[in-house]
Short mmCIF file of C-alpha atoms in Angstrom, two decimals:
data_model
loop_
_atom_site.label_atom_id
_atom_site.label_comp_id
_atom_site.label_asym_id
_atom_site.label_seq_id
_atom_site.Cartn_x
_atom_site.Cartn_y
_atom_site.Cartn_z
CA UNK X 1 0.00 0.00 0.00
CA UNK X 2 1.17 3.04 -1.00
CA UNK X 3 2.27 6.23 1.54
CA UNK X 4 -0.64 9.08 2.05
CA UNK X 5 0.58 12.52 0.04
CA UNK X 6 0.94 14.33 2.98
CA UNK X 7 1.00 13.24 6.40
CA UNK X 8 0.64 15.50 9.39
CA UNK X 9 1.52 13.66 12.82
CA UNK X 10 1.52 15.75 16.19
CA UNK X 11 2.21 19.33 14.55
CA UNK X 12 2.88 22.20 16.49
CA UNK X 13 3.79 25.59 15.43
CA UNK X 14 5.05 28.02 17.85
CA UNK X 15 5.70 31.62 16.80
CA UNK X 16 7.09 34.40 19.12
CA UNK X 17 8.98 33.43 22.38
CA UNK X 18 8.14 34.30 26.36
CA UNK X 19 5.42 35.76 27.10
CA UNK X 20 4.49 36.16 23.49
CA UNK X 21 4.67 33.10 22.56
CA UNK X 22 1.39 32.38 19.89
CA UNK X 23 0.38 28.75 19.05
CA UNK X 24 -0.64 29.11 15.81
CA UNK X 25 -0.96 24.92 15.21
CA UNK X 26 -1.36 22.72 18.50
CA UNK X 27 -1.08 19.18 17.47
CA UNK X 28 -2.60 18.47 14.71
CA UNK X 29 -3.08 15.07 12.73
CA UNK X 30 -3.92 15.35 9.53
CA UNK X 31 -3.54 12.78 6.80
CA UNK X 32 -4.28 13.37 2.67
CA UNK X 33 -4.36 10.26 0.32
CA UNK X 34 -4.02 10.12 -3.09
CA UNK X 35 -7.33 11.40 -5.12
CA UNK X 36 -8.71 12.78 -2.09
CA UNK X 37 -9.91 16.87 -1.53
CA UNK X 38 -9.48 18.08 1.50
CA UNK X 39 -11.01 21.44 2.30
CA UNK X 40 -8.98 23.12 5.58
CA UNK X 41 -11.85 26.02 7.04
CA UNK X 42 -12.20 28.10 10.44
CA UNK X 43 -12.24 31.47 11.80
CA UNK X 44 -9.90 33.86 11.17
CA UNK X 45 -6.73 33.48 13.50
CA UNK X 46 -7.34 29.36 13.52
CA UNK X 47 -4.20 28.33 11.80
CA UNK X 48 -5.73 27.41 8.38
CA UNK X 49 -2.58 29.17 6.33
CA UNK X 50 0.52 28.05 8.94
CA UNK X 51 -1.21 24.50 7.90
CA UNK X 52 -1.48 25.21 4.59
CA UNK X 53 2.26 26.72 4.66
CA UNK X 54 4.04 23.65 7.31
CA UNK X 55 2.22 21.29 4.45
CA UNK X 56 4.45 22.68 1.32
CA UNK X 57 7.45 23.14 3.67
CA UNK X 58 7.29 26.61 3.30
CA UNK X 59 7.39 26.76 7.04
CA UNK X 60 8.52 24.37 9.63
CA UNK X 61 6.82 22.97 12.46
CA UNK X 62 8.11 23.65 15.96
CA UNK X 63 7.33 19.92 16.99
CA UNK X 64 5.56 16.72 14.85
CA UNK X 65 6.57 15.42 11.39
CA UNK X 66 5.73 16.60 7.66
CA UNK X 67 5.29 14.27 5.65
CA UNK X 68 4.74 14.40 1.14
CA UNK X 69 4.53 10.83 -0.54
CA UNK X 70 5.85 9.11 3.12
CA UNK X 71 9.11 11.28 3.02
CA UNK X 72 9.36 13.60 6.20
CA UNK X 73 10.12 17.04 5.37
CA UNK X 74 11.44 17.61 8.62
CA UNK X 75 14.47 15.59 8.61
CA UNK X 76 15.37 16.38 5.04
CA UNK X 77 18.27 18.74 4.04
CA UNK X 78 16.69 21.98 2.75
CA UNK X 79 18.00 21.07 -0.79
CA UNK X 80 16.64 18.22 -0.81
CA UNK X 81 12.98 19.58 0.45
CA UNK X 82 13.55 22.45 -2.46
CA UNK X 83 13.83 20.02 -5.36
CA UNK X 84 10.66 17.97 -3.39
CA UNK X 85 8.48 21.18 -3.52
CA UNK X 86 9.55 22.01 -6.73
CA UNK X 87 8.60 18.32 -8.66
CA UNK X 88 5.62 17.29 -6.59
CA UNK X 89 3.59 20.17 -5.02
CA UNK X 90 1.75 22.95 -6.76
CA UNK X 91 0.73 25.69 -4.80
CA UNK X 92 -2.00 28.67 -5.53
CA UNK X 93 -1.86 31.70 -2.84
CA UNK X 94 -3.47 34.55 -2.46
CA UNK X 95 -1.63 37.06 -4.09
CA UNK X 96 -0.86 35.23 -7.04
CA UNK X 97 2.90 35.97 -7.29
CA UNK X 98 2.82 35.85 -10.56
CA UNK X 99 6.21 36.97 -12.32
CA UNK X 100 5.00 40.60 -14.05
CA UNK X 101 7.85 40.46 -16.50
CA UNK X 102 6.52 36.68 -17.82
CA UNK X 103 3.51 35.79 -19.95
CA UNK X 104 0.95 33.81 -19.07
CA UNK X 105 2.56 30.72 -20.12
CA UNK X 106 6.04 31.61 -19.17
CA UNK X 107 5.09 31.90 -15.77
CA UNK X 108 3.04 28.53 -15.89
CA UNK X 109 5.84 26.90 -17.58
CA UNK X 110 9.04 28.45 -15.09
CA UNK X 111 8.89 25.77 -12.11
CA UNK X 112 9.30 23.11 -15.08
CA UNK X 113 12.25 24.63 -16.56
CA UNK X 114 13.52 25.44 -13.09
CA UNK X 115 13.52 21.27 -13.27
CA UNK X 116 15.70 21.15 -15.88
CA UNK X 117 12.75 20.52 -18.47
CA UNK X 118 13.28 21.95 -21.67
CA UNK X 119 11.30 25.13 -23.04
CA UNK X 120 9.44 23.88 -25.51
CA UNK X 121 8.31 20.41 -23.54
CA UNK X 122 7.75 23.00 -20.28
CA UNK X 123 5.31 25.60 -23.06
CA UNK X 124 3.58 22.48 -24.11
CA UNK X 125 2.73 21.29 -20.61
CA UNK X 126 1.75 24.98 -19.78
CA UNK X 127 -0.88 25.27 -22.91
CA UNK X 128 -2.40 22.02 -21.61
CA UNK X 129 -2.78 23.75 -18.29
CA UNK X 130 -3.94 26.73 -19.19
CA UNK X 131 -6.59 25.27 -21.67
CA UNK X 132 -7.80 23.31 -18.38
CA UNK X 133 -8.58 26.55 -16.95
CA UNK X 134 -10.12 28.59 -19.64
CA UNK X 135 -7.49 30.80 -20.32
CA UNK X 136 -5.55 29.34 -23.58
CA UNK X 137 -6.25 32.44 -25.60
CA UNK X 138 -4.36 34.39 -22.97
CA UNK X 139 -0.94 32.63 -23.07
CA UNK X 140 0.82 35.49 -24.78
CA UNK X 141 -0.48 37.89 -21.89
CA UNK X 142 1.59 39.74 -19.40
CA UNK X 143 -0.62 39.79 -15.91
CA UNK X 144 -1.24 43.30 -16.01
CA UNK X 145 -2.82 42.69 -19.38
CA UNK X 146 -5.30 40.53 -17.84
CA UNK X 147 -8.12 40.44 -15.01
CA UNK X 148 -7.69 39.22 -11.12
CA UNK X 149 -9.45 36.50 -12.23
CA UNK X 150 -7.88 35.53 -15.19
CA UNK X 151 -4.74 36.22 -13.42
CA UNK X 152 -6.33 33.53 -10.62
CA UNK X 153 -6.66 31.21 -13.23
CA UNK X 154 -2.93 31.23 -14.55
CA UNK X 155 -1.76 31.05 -10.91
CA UNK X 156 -3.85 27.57 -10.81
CA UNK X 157 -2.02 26.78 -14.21
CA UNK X 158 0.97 26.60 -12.40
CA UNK X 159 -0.01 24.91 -9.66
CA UNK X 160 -1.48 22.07 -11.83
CA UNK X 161 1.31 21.70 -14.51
CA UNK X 162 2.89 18.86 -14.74
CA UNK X 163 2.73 16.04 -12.31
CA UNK X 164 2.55 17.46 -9.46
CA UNK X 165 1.11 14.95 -6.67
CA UNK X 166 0.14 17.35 -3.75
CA UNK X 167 -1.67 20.46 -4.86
CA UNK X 168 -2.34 23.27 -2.02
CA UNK X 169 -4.52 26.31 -2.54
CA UNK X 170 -5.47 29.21 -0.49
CA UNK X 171 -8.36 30.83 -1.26
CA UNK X 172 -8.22 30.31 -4.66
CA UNK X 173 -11.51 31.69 -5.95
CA UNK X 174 -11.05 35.12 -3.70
CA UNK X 175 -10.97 37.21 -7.04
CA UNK X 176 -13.29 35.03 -9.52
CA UNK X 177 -17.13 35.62 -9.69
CA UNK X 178 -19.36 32.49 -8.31
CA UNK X 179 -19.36 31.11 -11.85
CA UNK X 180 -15.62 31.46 -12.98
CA UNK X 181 -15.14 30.26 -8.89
CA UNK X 182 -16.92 27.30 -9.42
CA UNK X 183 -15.39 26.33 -13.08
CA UNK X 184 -11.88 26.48 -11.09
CA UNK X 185 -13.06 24.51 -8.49
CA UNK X 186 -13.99 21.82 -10.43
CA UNK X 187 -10.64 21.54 -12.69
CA UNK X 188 -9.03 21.33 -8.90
CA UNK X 189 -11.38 18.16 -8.08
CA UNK X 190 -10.63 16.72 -11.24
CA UNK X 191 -7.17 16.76 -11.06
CA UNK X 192 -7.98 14.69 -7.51
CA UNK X 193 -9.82 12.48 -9.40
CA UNK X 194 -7.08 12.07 -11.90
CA UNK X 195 -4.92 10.93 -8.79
CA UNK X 196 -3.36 14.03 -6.83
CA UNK X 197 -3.84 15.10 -3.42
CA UNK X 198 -5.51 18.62 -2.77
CA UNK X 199 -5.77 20.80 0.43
CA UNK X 200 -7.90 23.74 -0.01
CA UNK X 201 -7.84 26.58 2.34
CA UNK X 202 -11.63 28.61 1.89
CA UNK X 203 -14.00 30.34 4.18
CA UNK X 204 -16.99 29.00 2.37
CA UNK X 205 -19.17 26.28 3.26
CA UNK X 206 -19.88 25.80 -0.93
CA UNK X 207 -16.76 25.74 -1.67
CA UNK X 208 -16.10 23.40 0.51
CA UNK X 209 -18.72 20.94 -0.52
CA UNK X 210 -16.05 20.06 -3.30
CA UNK X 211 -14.23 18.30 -1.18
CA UNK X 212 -14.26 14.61 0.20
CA UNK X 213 -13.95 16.01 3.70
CA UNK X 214 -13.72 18.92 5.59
CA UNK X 215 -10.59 19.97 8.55
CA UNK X 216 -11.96 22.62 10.99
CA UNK X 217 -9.56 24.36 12.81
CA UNK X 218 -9.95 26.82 15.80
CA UNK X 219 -7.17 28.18 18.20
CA UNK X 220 -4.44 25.51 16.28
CA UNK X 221 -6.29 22.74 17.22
CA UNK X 222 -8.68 20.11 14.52
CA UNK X 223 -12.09 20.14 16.09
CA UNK X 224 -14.18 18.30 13.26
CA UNK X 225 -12.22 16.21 10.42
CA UNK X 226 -15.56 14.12 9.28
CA UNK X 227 -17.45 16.67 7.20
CA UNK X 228 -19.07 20.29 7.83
CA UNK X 229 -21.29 19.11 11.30
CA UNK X 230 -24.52 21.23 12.48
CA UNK X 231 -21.94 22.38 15.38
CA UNK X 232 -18.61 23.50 13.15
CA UNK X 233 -21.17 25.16 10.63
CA UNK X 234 -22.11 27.33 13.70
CA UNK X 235 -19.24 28.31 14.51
CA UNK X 236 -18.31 29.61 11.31
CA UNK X 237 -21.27 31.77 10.68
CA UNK X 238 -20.98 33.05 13.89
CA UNK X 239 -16.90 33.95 13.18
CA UNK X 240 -16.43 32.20 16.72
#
């Protein structure tokens, strides 16, 4: 049997030190398989992005193990966790960073090359990616050329391209309309279904319903991991 994508056991993050020491993440378990969605919600101040963040070792947990296709992050050298990030996850965050002085399918195509894959090979896997999203008549655009959500879209390009097995997204429909939201959404669960591993951060309860299961989080800690109960729904309406 194959390892889980990711693997969260007994995280803790810690930020600050004395008596202003925050727990932003306060042992958490959380485990991601292969095809599976897992939408990450809670209040504001719960820990959704230091998850979302300790997940693509962009950040590293105080205490616990990381770990992407049953390798832990946490012992690795950081060249070695680069060239992991780089080849299996795809992220999407919330500003984008999208490279101003690229097109739309340079900047889909640029963690291929980074790889070592050539242009041409990385442009062709780019097209594909951007044609997922809706946005192939727009590869020769610079981002200021195009909308926040078109610009949304090519930032999910590159989060998709290639073969990347653990795809993490933050918010990723904050600048599309419901419909263009929605049409995003549904090229993330189909990549899933294809065989990757997604962890969505949203605040929305639709948006969420994309996804096999739901992680709520308040104060660092997981207080429902079966679904979207009667009793973590009220807590996010009420912004507890």
């Amino acid at each position: 049997m194959s390892a889980p994508e990711l693997q969260l056991i007994g995280v803790t993050r810690l930020h600050g030190d004395g008596g202003g020491r925050v727990t932003a993440l306060d042992q958490v378990d959380l485990t991601v398989e292969a095809g599976e969605l897992v939408a990450v919600m809670g209040p504001s101040g719960s820990g959704k992005s230091t998850l979302l963040n300790i997940a693509g070792a962009l950040d590293r947990p105080s205490s616990g193990q990381v770990l992407v296709g049953g390798e832990d992050l946490t012992t690795m050298p950081a060249r070695a966790v680069a060239v992991l990030r780089r080849r299996r996850l795809g992220f999407v965050f919330q500003d984008l960073n999208l490279i101003p002085s690229l097109t739309a399918v340079e900047n889909v195509a640029l963690p291929l090359e980074l790889d070592g894959i050539s242009g041409r090979v990385a442009k062709k896997h780019a097209s594909e990616a951007l044609e997922a999203v809706g946005i192939h008549d727009l590869a020769d655009r610079f981002p200021e050329e195009m909308s926040g959500g078109q610009q949304q879209r090519a930032a999910i390009a590159r989060a998709l391209v290639g073969e990347r097995r653990l795809v993490l997204a933050d918010e990723p429909t904050g600048a599309l309309d419901s419909t263009t939201g929605d049409a995003v959404l549904q090229v993330l669960r189909q990549r899933c279904d294809d065989g990757a591993a997604g962890l969505l951060v949203t605040h929305e309860a639709r948006h969420a319903a994309w996804a096999d299961r739901v992680v709520f989080l308040r104060d660092g800690k997981v207080v429902d991991s079966t679904g979207i109960s009667a009793s973590a729904e009220s807590l996010l309406s009420t912004g507890a």
